C-alpha atoms as a PDB file:
ATOM      1  CA  MET A   1      21.449   7.111   6.756  1.00  0.00           C
ATOM      2  CA  PHE A   2      17.176   5.667   6.349  1.00  0.00           C
ATOM      3  CA  ASN A   3      15.041   4.936  10.272  1.00  0.00           C
ATOM      4  CA  GLN A   4      11.580   4.086   8.709  1.00  0.00           C
ATOM      5  CA  ILE A   5      11.298   2.835   5.641  1.00  0.00           C
ATOM      6  CA  LEU A   6       7.221   2.643   4.230  1.00  0.00           C
ATOM      7  CA  VAL A   7       6.431  -0.001   2.438  1.00  0.00           C
ATOM      8  CA  PRO A   8       2.996  -0.187   0.243  1.00  0.00           C
ATOM      9  CA  THR A   9       1.320  -3.182  -0.218  1.00  0.00           C
ATOM     10  CA  ASP A  10      -1.137  -4.030  -2.552  1.00  0.00           C
ATOM     11  CA  GLY A  11      -1.085  -7.844  -2.376  1.00  0.00           C
ATOM     12  CA  SER A  12       0.399  -8.391  -5.600  1.00  0.00           C
ATOM     13  CA  THR A  13       3.346 -11.299  -5.951  1.00  0.00           C
ATOM     14  CA  LEU A  14       5.828  -8.560  -6.988  1.00  0.00           C
ATOM     15  CA  SER A  15       4.621  -6.431  -4.260  1.00  0.00           C
ATOM     16  CA  LEU A  16       5.596  -9.089  -2.029  1.00  0.00           C
ATOM     17  CA  ARG A  17       9.489  -9.748  -3.841  1.00  0.00           C
ATOM     18  CA  ALA A  18       9.216  -5.806  -3.245  1.00  0.00           C
ATOM     19  CA  ALA A  19       8.655  -6.092   0.468  1.00  0.00           C
ATOM     20  CA  LYS A  20      12.000  -9.258   0.871  1.00  0.00           C
ATOM     21  CA  ASN A  21      13.595  -6.548  -0.201  1.00  0.00           C
ATOM     22  CA  ALA A  22      13.122  -3.490   1.567  1.00  0.00           C
ATOM     23  CA  VAL A  23      13.387  -6.170   4.442  1.00  0.00           C
ATOM     24  CA  ARG A  24      17.059  -7.080   3.544  1.00  0.00           C
ATOM     25  CA  PHE A  25      17.407  -3.504   2.873  1.00  0.00           C
ATOM     26  CA  ALA A  26      16.178  -2.191   5.719  1.00  0.00           C
ATOM     27  CA  LYS A  27      18.353  -4.683   8.096  1.00  0.00           C
ATOM     28  CA  VAL A  28      22.025  -3.483   6.175  1.00  0.00           C
ATOM     29  CA  HIS A  29      20.741   0.241   7.602  1.00  0.00           C
ATOM     30  CA  GLY A  30      18.973  -0.695  10.799  1.00  0.00           C
ATOM     31  CA  ALA A  31      16.012   0.497  10.009  1.00  0.00           C
ATOM     32  CA  SER A  32      12.700  -0.313  10.844  1.00  0.00           C
ATOM     33  CA  ILE A  33       9.783  -0.838   8.156  1.00  0.00           C
ATOM     34  CA  THR A  34       6.384   0.706   8.923  1.00  0.00           C
ATOM     35  CA  ALA A  35       3.698  -2.132   6.094  1.00  0.00           C
ATOM     36  CA  PHE A  36       1.247   0.450   4.589  1.00  0.00           C
ATOM     37  CA  TYR A  37      -2.252  -0.892   2.085  1.00  0.00           C
ATOM     38  CA  ALA A  38      -4.638   1.600   0.744  1.00  0.00           C
ATOM     39  CA  ALA A  39      -7.826   0.012   0.672  1.00  0.00           C
ATOM     40  CA  PRO A  40     -10.496   1.085  -1.483  1.00  0.00           C
ATOM     41  CA  GLU A  41     -13.181   3.989  -0.099  1.00  0.00           C
ATOM     42  CA  TYR A  42     -16.589   2.425   0.419  1.00  0.00           C
ATOM     43  CA  HIS A  43     -19.227   3.326  -2.064  1.00  0.00           C
ATOM     44  CA  PRO A  44     -22.613   1.990  -2.181  1.00  0.00           C
ATOM     45  CA  ASN A  45     -24.466   1.633  -4.840  1.00  0.00           C
ATOM     46  CA  ILE A  46     -27.616   3.286  -4.116  1.00  0.00           C
ATOM     47  CA  ALA A  47     -30.071   5.199  -6.233  1.00  0.00           C
ATOM     48  CA  GLY A  48     -33.126   6.686  -4.348  1.00  0.00           C
ATOM     49  CA  ASP A  49     -34.407   3.690  -3.254  1.00  0.00           C
ATOM     50  CA  TYR A  50     -33.407   0.822  -5.111  1.00  0.00           C
ATOM     51  CA  MET A  51     -31.177  -1.387  -3.757  1.00  0.00           C
ATOM     52  CA  PRO A  52     -29.406  -3.754  -5.330  1.00  0.00           C
ATOM     53  CA  ALA A  53     -29.178  -7.669  -5.043  1.00  0.00           C
ATOM     54  CA  ASN A  54     -25.186  -7.454  -4.561  1.00  0.00           C
ATOM     55  CA  PHE A  55     -25.305  -4.395  -2.426  1.00  0.00           C
ATOM     56  CA  VAL A  56     -23.072  -4.406   1.059  1.00  0.00           C
ATOM     57  CA  PRO A  57     -23.223  -2.814   3.989  1.00  0.00           C
ATOM     58  CA  LEU A  58     -20.825  -0.747   5.363  1.00  0.00           C
ATOM     59  CA  SER A  59     -19.770  -3.424   8.488  1.00  0.00           C
ATOM     60  CA  VAL A  60     -19.278  -6.284   6.199  1.00  0.00           C
ATOM     61  CA  PHE A  61     -17.194  -3.966   3.968  1.00  0.00           C
ATOM     62  CA  GLU A  62     -15.061  -2.954   6.954  1.00  0.00           C
ATOM     63  CA  LYS A  63     -14.720  -6.074   7.553  1.00  0.00           C
ATOM     64  CA  GLN A  64     -13.521  -7.874   4.144  1.00  0.00           C
ATOM     65  CA  ILE A  65     -10.810  -4.729   3.708  1.00  0.00           C
ATOM     66  CA  ARG A  66      -9.729  -5.714   7.567  1.00  0.00           C
ATOM     67  CA  LYS A  67      -9.541  -9.211   6.330  1.00  0.00           C
ATOM     68  CA  THR A  68      -7.652  -8.374   3.026  1.00  0.00           C
ATOM     69  CA  ALA A  69      -5.301  -5.190   5.313  1.00  0.00           C
ATOM     70  CA  ASP A  70      -4.850  -8.103   8.099  1.00  0.00           C
ATOM     71  CA  LYS A  71      -3.434 -10.659   5.123  1.00  0.00           C
ATOM     72  CA  TYR A  72      -1.478  -8.053   2.977  1.00  0.00           C
ATOM     73  CA  LEU A  73       0.068  -6.579   6.151  1.00  0.00           C
ATOM     74  CA  GLY A  74       0.806 -10.352   8.055  1.00  0.00           C
ATOM     75  CA  GLN A  75       2.473 -11.426   4.505  1.00  0.00           C
ATOM     76  CA  ILE A  76       5.326  -8.209   5.465  1.00  0.00           C
ATOM     77  CA  LYS A  77       4.802  -8.492   9.619  1.00  0.00           C
ATOM     78  CA  GLU A  78       5.869 -11.539   8.662  1.00  0.00           C
ATOM     79  CA  LEU A  79       8.966 -11.096   6.234  1.00  0.00           C
ATOM     80  CA  ALA A  80      10.448  -8.694   8.422  1.00  0.00           C
ATOM     81  CA  ALA A  81       9.897 -10.851  11.639  1.00  0.00           C
ATOM     82  CA  VAL A  82      12.333 -14.259   9.812  1.00  0.00           C
ATOM     83  CA  GLY A  83      14.655 -11.005   9.083  1.00  0.00           C
ATOM     84  CA  GLY A  84      14.886 -10.061  12.335  1.00  0.00           C
ATOM     85  CA  VAL A  85      13.527  -6.432  11.276  1.00  0.00           C
ATOM     86  CA  PRO A  86      11.054  -4.381  13.394  1.00  0.00           C
ATOM     87  CA  CYS A  87       7.706  -3.597  11.311  1.00  0.00           C
ATOM     88  CA  SER A  88       4.518  -2.143  11.877  1.00  0.00           C
ATOM     89  CA  GLY A  89       1.456  -2.317   9.577  1.00  0.00           C
ATOM     90  CA  VAL A  90      -1.335   0.180   8.870  1.00  0.00           C
ATOM     91  CA  TYR A  91      -3.401   1.368   6.530  1.00  0.00           C
ATOM     92  CA  ALA A  92      -5.761   3.202   5.283  1.00  0.00           C
ATOM     93  CA  SER A  93      -9.168   3.808   2.356  1.00  0.00           C
ATOM     94  CA  SER A  94      -8.316   6.337   0.037  1.00  0.00           C
ATOM     95  CA  ASP A  95      -9.789   6.258  -3.538  1.00  0.00           C
ATOM     96  CA  SER A  96      -6.599   7.184  -4.565  1.00  0.00           C
ATOM     97  CA  PRO A  97      -3.329   5.127  -3.834  1.00  0.00           C
ATOM     98  CA  TYR A  98      -0.749   7.320  -3.843  1.00  0.00           C
ATOM     99  CA  GLN A  99      -1.766   9.944  -1.743  1.00  0.00           C
ATOM    100  CA  ALA A 100      -2.507   7.848   0.674  1.00  0.00           C
ATOM    101  CA  ILE A 101       1.044   6.288   0.304  1.00  0.00           C
ATOM    102  CA  ILE A 102       2.399   9.787   0.827  1.00  0.00           C
ATOM    103  CA  LYS A 103       0.536  10.929   3.447  1.00  0.00           C
ATOM    104  CA  ALA A 104       1.190   6.861   6.038  1.00  0.00           C
ATOM    105  CA  ALA A 105       4.889   8.096   4.939  1.00  0.00           C
ATOM    106  CA  LYS A 106       4.445  12.067   6.500  1.00  0.00           C
ATOM    107  CA  THR A 107       2.183  10.334   9.391  1.00  0.00           C
ATOM    108  CA  ASN A 108       4.878   7.536  10.203  1.00  0.00           C
ATOM    109  CA  LYS A 109       7.717   9.851  10.087  1.00  0.00           C
ATOM    110  CA  CYS A 110       9.036   7.862   7.009  1.00  0.00           C
ATOM    111  CA  ASP A 111      12.344   8.489   5.606  1.00  0.00           C
ATOM    112  CA  LEU A 112      11.967   6.578   2.521  1.00  0.00           C
ATOM    113  CA  ILE A 113       9.278   4.921   0.291  1.00  0.00           C
ATOM    114  CA  PHE A 114      10.317   1.534  -1.112  1.00  0.00           C
ATOM    115  CA  MET A 115       7.871   0.394  -3.493  1.00  0.00           C
ATOM    116  CA  ALA A 116       7.555  -1.596  -6.685  1.00  0.00           C
ATOM    117  CA  SER A 117       6.678  -0.770  -9.542  1.00  0.00           C
ATOM    118  CA  HIS A 118       4.018  -2.983 -12.213  1.00  0.00           C
ATOM    119  CA  GLY A 119       5.859  -1.329 -15.362  1.00  0.00           C
ATOM    120  CA  ARG A 120       3.096  -0.551 -17.304  1.00  0.00           C
ATOM    121  CA  SER A 121       4.087   1.656 -20.402  1.00  0.00           C
ATOM    122  CA  GLY A 122       2.398   2.732 -23.831  1.00  0.00           C
ATOM    123  CA  ILE A 123      -1.037   2.672 -23.690  1.00  0.00           C
ATOM    124  CA  ALA A 124      -1.472   0.869 -20.307  1.00  0.00           C
ATOM    125  CA  GLY A 125      -0.061   2.741 -18.013  1.00  0.00           C
ATOM    126  CA  LEU A 126      -1.547   6.067 -19.453  1.00  0.00           C
ATOM    127  CA  LEU A 127      -5.068   4.362 -19.046  1.00  0.00           C
ATOM    128  CA  ILE A 128      -3.849   2.502 -16.026  1.00  0.00           C
ATOM    129  CA  GLY A 129      -1.270   5.132 -14.860  1.00  0.00           C
ATOM    130  CA  SER A 130       0.704   4.247 -12.500  1.00  0.00           C
ATOM    131  CA  GLU A 131       0.466   4.548  -8.115  1.00  0.00           C
ATOM    132  CA  THR A 132       4.228   4.578  -8.125  1.00  0.00           C
ATOM    133  CA  ASN A 133       4.698   7.288 -10.866  1.00  0.00           C
ATOM    134  CA  LYS A 134       2.415   9.618  -8.799  1.00  0.00           C
ATOM    135  CA  VAL A 135       4.224   8.887  -6.258  1.00  0.00           C
ATOM    136  CA  LEU A 136       7.501   9.630  -7.468  1.00  0.00           C
ATOM    137  CA  THR A 137       5.797  12.985  -9.278  1.00  0.00           C
ATOM    138  CA  HIS A 138       4.200  14.480  -6.041  1.00  0.00           C
ATOM    139  CA  CYS A 139       6.085  13.366  -2.925  1.00  0.00           C
ATOM    140  CA  LYS A 140       9.110  14.894  -1.394  1.00  0.00           C
ATOM    141  CA  LEU A 141      11.116  11.856   0.298  1.00  0.00           C
ATOM    142  CA  PRO A 142      13.364   9.976  -1.544  1.00  0.00           C
ATOM    143  CA  VAL A 143      11.442   7.209  -3.201  1.00  0.00           C
ATOM    144  CA  LEU A 144      13.129   3.146  -4.298  1.00  0.00           C
ATOM    145  CA  VAL A 145      11.667   2.082  -6.649  1.00  0.00           C
ATOM    146  CA  TYR A 146      12.027  -2.296  -7.303  1.00  0.00           C
ATOM    147  CA  ARG A 147      11.111  -3.924 -10.257  1.00  0.00           C
END
């Protein structure tokens, strides 16, 4: 039924648990996994000639993002390898993770997004927002939410 499953991660424990279950799900359906990490975009904090003490050059920022992405995607790749499920990993920089997730699903020809939900509700859900809810609202692909 499903051939290619996108599994987004933010590096959280819940995200990793969702990935473990995504591997089981993929194994049953004979599907492959594309692990995905939406990294923050680079926004230097420079005002005119003023450069703050905590300024991070683009090259350093990109190196750190790559290191973080490799770690998070590597965790899912490891789970998939143990489960005998083919897995690749990709990351992209975006200030709108839900848009990056939807774009990654389309680009990688995924037919399902399997993702975690942190279950924020009430004021926290309104203020922080839910990337999962935004994916559900804006995506035309099936989305399986793990809680």
